Coordinates of C-alpha atoms in Angstrom, one line a residue:
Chain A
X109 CA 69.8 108.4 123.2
X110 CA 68.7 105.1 122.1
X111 CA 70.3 101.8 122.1
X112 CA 69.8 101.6 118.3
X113 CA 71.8 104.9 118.0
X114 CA 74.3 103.7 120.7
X115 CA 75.3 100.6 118.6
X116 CA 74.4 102.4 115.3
X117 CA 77.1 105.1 116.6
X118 CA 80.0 102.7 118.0
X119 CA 79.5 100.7 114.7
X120 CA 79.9 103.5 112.6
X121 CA 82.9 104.3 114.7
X122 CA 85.3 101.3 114.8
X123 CA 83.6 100.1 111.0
X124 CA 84.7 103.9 109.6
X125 CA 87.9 103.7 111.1
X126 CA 88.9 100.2 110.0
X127 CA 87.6 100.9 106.5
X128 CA 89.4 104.3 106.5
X129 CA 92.9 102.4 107.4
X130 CA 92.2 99.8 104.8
X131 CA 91.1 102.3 102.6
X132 CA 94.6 104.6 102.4
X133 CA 96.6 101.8 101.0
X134 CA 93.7 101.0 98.7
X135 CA 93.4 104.5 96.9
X136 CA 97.8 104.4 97.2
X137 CA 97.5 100.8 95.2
X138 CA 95.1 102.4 92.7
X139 CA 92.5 99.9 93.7
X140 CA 90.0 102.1 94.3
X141 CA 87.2 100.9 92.1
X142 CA 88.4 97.5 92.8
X143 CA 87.6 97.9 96.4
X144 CA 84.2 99.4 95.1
X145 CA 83.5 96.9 92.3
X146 CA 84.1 94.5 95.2
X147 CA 81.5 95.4 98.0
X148 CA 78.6 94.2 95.1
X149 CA 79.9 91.1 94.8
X150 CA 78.7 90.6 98.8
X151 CA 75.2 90.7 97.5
X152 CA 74.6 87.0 97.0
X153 CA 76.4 86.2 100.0
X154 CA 74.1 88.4 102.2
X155 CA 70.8 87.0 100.0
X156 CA 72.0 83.2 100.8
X157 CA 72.2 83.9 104.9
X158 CA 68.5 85.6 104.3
X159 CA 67.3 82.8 102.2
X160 CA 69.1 79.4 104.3
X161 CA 68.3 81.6 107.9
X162 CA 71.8 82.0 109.0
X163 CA 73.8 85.3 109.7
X164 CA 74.2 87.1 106.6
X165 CA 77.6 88.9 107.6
X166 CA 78.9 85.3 107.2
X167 CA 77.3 84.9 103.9
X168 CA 78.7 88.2 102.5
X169 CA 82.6 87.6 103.7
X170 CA 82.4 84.2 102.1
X171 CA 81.0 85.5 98.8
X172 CA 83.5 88.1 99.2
X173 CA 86.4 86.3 100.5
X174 CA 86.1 83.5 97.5
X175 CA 85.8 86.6 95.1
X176 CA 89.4 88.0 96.5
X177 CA 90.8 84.9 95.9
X178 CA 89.7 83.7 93.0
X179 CA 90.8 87.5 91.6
X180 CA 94.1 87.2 93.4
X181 CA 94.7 83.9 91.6
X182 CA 93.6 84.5 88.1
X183 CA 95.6 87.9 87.7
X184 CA 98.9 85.8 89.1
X185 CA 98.1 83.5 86.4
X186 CA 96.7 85.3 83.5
X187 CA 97.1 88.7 82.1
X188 CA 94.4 90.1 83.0
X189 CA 94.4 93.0 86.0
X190 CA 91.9 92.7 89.5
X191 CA 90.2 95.8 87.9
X192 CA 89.1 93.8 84.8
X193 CA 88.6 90.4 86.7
X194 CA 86.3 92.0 89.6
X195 CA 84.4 94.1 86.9
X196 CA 83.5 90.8 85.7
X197 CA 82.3 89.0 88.7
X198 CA 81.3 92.4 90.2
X199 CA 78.0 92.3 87.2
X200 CA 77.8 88.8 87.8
X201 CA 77.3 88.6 91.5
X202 CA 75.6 91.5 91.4
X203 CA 73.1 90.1 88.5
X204 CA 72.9 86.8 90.6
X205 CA 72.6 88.7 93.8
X206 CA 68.7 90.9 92.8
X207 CA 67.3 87.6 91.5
X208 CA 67.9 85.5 94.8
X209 CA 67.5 88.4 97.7
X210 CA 64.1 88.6 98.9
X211 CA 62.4 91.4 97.7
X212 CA 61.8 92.6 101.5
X213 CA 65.2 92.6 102.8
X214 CA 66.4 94.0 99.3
X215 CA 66.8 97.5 100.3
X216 CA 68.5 97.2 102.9
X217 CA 71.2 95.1 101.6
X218 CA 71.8 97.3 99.1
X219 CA 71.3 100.5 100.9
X220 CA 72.4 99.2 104.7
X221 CA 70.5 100.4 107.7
X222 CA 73.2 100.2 110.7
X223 CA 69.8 101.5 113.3
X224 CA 68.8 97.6 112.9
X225 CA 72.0 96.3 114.8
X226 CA 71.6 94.1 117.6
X227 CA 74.0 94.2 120.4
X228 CA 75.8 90.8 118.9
X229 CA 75.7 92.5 115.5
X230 CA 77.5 95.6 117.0
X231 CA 80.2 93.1 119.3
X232 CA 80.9 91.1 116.2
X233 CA 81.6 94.3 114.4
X234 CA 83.9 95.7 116.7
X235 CA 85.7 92.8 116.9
X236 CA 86.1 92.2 113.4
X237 CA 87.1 96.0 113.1
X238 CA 89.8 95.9 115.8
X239 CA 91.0 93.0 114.1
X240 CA 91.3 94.7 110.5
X241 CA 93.0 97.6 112.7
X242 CA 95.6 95.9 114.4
X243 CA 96.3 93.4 111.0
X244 CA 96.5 96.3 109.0
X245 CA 99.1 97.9 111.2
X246 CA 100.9 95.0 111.3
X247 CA 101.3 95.1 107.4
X248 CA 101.4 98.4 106.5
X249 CA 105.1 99.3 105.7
X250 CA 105.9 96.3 104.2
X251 CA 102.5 96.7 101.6
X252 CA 103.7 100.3 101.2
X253 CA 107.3 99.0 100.2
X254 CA 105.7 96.8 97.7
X255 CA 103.9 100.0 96.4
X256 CA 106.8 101.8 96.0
X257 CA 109.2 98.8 94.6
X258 CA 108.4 95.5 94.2
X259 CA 112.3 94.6 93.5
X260 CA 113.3 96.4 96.9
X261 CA 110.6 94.5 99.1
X262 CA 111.9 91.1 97.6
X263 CA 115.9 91.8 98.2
X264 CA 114.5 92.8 102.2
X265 CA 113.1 89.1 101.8
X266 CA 109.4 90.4 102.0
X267 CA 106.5 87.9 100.8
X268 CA 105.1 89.8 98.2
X269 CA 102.5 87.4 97.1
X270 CA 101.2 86.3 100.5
X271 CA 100.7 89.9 101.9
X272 CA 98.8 91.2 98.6
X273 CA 96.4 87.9 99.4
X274 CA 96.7 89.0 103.3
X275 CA 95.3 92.9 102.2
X276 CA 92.6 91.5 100.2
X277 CA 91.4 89.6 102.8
X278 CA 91.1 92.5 105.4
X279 CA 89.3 94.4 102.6
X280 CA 86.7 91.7 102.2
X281 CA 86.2 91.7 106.2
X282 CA 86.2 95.9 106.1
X283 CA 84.0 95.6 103.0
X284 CA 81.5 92.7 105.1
X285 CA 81.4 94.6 107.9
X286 CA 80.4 97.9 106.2
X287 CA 77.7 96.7 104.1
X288 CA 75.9 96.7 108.1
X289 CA 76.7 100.9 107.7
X290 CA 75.9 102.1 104.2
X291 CA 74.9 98.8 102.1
X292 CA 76.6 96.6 99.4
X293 CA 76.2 99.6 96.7
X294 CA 77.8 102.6 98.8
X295 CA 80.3 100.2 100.6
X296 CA 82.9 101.2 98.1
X297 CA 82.4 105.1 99.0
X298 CA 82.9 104.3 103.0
X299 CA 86.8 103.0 102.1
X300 CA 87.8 105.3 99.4
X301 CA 86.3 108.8 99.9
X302 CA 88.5 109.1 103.6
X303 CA 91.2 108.8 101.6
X304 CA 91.0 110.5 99.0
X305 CA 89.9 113.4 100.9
X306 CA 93.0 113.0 103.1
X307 CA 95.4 112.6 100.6
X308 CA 94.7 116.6 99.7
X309 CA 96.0 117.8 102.6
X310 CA 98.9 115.3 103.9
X311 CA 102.4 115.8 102.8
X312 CA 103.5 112.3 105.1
X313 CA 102.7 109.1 104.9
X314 CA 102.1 109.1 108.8
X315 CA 100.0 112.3 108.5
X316 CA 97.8 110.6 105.4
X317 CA 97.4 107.2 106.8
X318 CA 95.7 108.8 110.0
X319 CA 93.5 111.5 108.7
X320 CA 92.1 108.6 106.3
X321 CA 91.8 106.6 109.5
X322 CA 89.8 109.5 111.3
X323 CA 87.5 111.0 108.2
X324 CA 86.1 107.4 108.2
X325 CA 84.8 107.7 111.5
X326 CA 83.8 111.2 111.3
X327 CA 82.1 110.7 108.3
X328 CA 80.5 107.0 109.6
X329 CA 79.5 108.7 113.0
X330 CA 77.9 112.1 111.4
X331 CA 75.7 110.1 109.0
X332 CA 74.2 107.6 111.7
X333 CA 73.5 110.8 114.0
X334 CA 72.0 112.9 110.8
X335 CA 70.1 110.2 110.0
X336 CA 69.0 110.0 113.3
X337 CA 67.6 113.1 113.5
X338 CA 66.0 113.7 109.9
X339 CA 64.6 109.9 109.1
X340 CA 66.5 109.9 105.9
X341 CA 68.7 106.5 105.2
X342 CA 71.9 106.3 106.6
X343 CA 74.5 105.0 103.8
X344 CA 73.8 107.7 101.4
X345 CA 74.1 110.4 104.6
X346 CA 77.1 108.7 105.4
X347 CA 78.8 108.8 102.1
X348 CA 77.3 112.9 101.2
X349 CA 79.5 114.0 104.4
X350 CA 82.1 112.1 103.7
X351 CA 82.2 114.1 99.9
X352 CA 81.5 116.9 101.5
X353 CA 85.1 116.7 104.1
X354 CA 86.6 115.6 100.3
X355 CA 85.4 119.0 99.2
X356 CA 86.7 120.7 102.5
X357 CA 90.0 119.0 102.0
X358 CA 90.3 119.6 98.3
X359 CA 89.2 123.6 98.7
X360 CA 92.1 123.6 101.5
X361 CA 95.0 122.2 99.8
X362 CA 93.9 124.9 97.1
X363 CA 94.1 127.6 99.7
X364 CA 97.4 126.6 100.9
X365 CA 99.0 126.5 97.6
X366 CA 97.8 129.9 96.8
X367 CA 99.0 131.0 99.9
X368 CA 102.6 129.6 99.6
X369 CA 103.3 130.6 96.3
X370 CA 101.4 134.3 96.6
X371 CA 105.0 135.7 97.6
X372 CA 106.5 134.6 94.2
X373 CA 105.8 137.3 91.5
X374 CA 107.7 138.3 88.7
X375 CA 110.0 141.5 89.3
X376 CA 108.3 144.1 87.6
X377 CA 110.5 146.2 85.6
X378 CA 111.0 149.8 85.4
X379 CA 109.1 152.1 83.4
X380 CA 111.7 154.5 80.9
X381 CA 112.2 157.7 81.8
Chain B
X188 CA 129.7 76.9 101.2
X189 CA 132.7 75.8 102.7
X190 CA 135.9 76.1 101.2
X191 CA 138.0 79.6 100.6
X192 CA 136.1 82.3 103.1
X193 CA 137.4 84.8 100.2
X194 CA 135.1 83.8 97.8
X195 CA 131.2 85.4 98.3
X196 CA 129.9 84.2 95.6
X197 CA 129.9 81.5 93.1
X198 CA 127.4 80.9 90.7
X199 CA 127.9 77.7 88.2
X200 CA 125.6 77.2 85.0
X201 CA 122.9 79.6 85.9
X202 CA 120.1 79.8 83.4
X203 CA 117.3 81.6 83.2
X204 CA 114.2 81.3 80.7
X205 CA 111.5 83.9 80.7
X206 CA 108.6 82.1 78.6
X207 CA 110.1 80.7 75.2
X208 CA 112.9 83.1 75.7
X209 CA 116.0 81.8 76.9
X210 CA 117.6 84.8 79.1
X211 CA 120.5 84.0 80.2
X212 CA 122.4 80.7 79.4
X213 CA 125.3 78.2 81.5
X214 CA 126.8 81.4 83.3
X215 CA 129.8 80.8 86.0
X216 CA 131.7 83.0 87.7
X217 CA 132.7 84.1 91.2
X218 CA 133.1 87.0 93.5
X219 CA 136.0 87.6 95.7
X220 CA 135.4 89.6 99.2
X221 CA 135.9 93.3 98.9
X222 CA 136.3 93.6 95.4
X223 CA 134.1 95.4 93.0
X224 CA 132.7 93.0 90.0
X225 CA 131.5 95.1 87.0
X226 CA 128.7 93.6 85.0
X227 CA 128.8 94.5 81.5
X228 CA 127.1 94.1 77.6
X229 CA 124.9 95.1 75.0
X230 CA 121.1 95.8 75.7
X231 CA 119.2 92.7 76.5
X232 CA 122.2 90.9 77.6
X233 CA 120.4 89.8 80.7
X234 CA 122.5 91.6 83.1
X235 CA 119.3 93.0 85.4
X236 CA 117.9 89.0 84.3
X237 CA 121.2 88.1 86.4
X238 CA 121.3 90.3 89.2
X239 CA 117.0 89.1 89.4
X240 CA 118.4 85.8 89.7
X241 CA 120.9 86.3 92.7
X242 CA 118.1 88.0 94.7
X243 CA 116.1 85.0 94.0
X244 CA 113.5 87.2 92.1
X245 CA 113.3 84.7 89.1
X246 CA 113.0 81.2 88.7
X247 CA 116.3 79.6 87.7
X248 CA 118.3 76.8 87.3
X249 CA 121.8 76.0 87.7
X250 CA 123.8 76.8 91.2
X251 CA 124.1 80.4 93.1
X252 CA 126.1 79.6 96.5
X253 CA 126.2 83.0 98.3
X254 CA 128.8 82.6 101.7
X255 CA 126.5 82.3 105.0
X256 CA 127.9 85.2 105.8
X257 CA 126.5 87.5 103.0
X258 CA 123.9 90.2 104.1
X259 CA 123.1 91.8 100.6
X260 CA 122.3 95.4 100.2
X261 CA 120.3 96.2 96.4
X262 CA 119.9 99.6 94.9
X263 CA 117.7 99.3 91.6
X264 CA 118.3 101.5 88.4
X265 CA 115.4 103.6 89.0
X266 CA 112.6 104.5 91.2
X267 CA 109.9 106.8 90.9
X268 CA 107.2 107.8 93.4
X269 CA 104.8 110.2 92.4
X270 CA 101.8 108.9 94.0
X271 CA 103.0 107.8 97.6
X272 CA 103.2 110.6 99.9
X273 CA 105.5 109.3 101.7
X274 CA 109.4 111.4 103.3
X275 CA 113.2 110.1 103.0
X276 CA 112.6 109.4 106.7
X277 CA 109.2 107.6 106.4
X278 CA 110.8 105.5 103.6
X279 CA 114.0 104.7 105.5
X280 CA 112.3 103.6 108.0
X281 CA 110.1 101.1 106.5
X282 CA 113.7 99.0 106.6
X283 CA 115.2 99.8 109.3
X284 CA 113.8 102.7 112.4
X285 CA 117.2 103.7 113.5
X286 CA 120.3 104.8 111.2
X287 CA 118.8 106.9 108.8
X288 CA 120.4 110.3 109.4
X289 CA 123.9 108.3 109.4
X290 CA 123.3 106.6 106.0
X291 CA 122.4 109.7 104.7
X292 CA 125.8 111.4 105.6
X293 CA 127.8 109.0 104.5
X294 CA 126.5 109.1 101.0
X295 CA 126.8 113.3 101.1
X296 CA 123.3 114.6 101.9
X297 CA 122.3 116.7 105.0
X298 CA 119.8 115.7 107.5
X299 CA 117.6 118.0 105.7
X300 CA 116.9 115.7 103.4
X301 CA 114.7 113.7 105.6
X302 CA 111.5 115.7 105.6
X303 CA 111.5 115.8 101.8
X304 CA 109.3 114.0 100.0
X305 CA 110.7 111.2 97.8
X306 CA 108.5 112.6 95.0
X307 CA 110.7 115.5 94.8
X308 CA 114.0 114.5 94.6
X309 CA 116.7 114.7 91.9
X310 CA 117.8 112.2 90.1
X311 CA 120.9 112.5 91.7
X312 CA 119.2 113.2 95.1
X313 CA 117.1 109.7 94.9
X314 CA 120.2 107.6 93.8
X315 CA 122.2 108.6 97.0
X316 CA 118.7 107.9 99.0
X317 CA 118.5 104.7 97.4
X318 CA 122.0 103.7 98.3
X319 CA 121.3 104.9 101.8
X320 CA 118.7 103.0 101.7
X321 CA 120.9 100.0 100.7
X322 CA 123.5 100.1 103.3
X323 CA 120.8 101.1 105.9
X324 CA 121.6 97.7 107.7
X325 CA 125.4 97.5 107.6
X326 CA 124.8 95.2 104.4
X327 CA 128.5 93.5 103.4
X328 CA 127.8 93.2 99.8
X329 CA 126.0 95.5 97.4
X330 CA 124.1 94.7 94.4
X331 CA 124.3 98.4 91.7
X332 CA 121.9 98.0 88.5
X333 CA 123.2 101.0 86.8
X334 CA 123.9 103.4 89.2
X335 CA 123.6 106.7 86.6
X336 CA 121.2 105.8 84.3
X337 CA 119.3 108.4 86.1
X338 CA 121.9 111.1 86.8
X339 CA 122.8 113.8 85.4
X340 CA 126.7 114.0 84.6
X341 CA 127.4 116.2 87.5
X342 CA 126.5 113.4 90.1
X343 CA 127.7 110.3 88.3
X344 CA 131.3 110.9 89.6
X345 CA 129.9 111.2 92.9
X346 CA 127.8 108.3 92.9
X347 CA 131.1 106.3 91.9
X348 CA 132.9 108.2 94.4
X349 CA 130.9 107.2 97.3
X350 CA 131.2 103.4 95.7
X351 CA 134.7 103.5 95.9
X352 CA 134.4 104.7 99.6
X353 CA 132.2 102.2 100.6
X354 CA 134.1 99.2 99.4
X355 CA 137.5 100.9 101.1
X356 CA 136.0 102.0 104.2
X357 CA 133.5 99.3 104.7
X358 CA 135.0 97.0 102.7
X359 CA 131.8 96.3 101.2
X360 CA 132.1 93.7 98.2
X361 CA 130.1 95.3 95.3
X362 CA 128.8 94.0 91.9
X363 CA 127.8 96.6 89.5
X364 CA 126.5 97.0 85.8
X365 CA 127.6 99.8 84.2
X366 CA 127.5 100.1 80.4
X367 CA 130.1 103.0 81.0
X368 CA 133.6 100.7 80.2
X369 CA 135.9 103.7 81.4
X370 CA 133.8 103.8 84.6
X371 CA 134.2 99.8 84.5
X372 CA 137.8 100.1 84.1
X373 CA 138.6 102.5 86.8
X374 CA 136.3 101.5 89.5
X375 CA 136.2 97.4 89.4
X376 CA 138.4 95.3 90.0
X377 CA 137.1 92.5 87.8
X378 CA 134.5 92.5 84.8
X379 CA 131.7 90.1 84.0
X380 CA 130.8 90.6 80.1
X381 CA 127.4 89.1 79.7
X382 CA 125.9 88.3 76.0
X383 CA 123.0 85.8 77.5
X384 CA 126.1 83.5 78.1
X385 CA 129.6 84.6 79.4
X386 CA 131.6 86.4 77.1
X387 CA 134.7 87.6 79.0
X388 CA 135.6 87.0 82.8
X389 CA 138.5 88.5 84.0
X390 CA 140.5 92.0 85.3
X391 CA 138.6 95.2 84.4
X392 CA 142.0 96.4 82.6
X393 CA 142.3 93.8 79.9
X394 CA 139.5 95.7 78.4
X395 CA 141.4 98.3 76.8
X396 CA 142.0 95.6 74.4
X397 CA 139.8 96.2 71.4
X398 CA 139.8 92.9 70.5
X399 CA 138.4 91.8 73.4
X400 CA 135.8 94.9 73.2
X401 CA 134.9 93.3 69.9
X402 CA 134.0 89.8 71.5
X403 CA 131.8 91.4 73.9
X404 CA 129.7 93.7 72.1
X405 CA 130.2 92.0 68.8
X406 CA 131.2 94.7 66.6
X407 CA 134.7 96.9 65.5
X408 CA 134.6 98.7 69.1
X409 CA 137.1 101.3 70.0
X410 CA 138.0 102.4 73.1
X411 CA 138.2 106.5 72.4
X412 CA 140.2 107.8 75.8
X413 CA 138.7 111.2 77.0
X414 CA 140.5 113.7 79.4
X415 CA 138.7 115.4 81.8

């Protein structure tokens, strides 16, 4: 085993499981294609660290992190929703982003290629992933609350403002720290597919937010190692597993509900004499 | 505040503009401890505008002294959770860990209830969650935004029910809107009538009056008494 697979490996690992934590509230808010729509906006971001030589993780988060706020702002302010707001700046960034990247590092910003890390690449996305972990967990219940009622998570005195600009912020560091893994155009897929595929097959909150958690790592972790052995690019490897364990999930929760409702048939009634 | 330790609540020319629209205007009353306040009045009255304001959910001016010793307990008209997978125990727990099976009981459902999923619940069934919910922390005064307006007929008298046992056996202090004015009468003790700007504020039984009926929804009301 190499030590590009090593790093490769643990960043996939503590990358898919932050963006699979961050990703279940994300798909239960409905912000799915936000949290897409978002990851392109990292593109200029990444092209200014290439262009000005400095890290380009740092680059992306800020063009990210000014994105979440500016979005957070203008939708308290005007009536527009984040999905209309970062569809806007998601084209623009994304426009701005192909004319200023060097041709050369192009691809991989927008594709990723998590065999390049460097042992401080793969420490600064650990840390940044165990961060997102442990902040996320912090916040959970209380975001879910919002989710559920607004007006019950402000009589419990919960800051309802604050913690939505809180969760966009650990999206923008998931979101940074993925583009490493799977690249500024498949980002999206690496926080909302886990979900989504867990959601088929979890009847608790407890049971959902986990398997999200996992699939992200399974799916992050079976891509690098596929890639590994075929040659073929890791983000779209990583994101064809994790449809495929959506598929799995999906063909399961079918199974089940055939299977618990098979015993319920209609009394047949009998024939005249 | 720090004169009579009776007196909850005291609210003095509270307004409340939402845009150009002027919501609620100059309303003053009060709340003893453990009695039930009714909120009544027509549609757009600004009675959920009101209860908004004493959560400090809207922007208002004016004066709303709650007693230092209030812990408020809120149970909202509705709620509906489709998309959240999420059980009675998971969601009783984002307040408070401990308590749950308790709250439950003492609002009539079975531990059984836990496991379900909030998703599907009755109408009636997700009321009586929601007030567990509510009292969850030993709150001492409940705020009720329509309490049936999602329940079928069967439940309603329970709902009440378990209101009226909460204020005698906790001696919870409760302010309710109902638009129901024989549920108003029987169950509070006083009634807020509510028109953007205080109409009546007084005992709940004055209200068989139909003159005062007429102030407070504006039109030839009559009270028609059924029996059940």
């Amino acid at each position: 085993m190499t030590d590009a697979l090593v790093f490769g490996l643990i960043v996939g690992a503590l990358v898919g499981l932050a963006a699979g934590y961050v990703g279940s509230l994300m798909v239960l808010k409905k912000m799915a294609l936000v949290g897409d729509a978002l990851s392109h906006v990292a593109l200029p971001g990444l092209a200014l660290g290439i262009l000005f030589n400095f890290n380009p993780f740092l680059g992306a988060f800020a063009a990210l992190f000014l994105s979440a706020v500016v979005t957070w702002y203008l939708e308290r302010r005007t009536k527009l929703s984040a999905e209309a707001l970062v569809g806007i700046l998601f084209v623009f960034a994304l426009a701005i982003g192909i004319l200023i990247t060097p041709q050369v590092d192009l691809l991989e910003a927008l594709f990723g290629d998590v065999t390049k890390t460097s042992l401080i690449d793969a420490v600064g996305a650990v840390a940044v992933s165990a961060v997102v972990l442990f902040l996320t967990r912090r916040i959970y219940p209380k975001l879910v609350l919002i989710m559920i009622s607004e007006e019950l998570a402000i009589s419990v005195k919960t800051r309802v403002a604050w913690l939505n600009l809180a969760y966009l912020f650990l999206v923008t560091l998931v979101v940074a720290t993925g583009i490493k893994v799977v690249g500024t155009l498949l980002v999206g897929a690496l926080v909302i597919v886990p979900a989504v595929a867990a959601r088929n097959i979890s009847p608790t909150l407890a049971r959902y937010s986990m398997l999200s958690t996992l699939l992200g790592a399974v799916s992050s972790c079976t891509g690098v190692l596929l890639s590994n052995y075929s040659s073929l690019p890791v983000g779209p490897l990583v994101v064809i597993v994790g449809v495929g364990i959506f598929l799995a999930t999906l063909l399961a929760s079918r199974v089940h509900l055939r299977w618990t409702t098979s015993d319920i048939r209609p009394e047949t009634p009998a024939s005249p004499r | 505040m720090s004169d009579s330790h009776d007196i909850l609540l005291r609210v003095t020319d509270l307004s409340v503009r939402l845009g150009d629209q002027l919501v609620l205007d100059n309303v003053t009353f009060q709340v003893e401890k453990g009695t039930t306040l009714a909120i009544l009045g027509p549609n757009g009255a600004g009675k959920t505008t009101l209860f908004r304001a004493l959560l400090n959910v809207t922007p208002y001016t004016g004066k709303i002294d709650w007693s230092e010793t209030v812990k408020i307990g809120y149970v909202p008209q509705r709620m509906t959770v489709t998309d959240v997978p999420i059980s009675v125990n998971e969601f009783l727990s984002l307040k408070q860990k401990t308590g749950s099976e308790e709250s439950l009981l003492s609002v009539g459902l079975d531990r059984d209830v836990l496991r379900r999923r909030l998703s599907v619940l009755s109408g009636g069934e997700m009321q009586r969650v929601l007030i567990s919910w509510a009292i969850l922390d030993r709150p001492n005064v409940l705020l009720f935004d329509e309490p049936t307006s999602s329940v079928d007929i069967g439940s309603e008298e329970l709902v009440y029910e378990i209101l009226n046992k909460l204020e005698r056996e906790l001696g919870m202090t409760v302010l309710l809107i109902s638009h129901d004015i024989h549920v108003v009468m029987h169950y509070s003790d006083e009634t807020l009538a509510l028109n953007k700007s205080v109409t009546y504020f007084g005992e709940s039984k004055n209200l068989s009056d139909p003159g005062l009926l007429e102030k407070i929804y504006g039109s030839t009301t009559i009270l028609d008494r059924h029996i059940h």
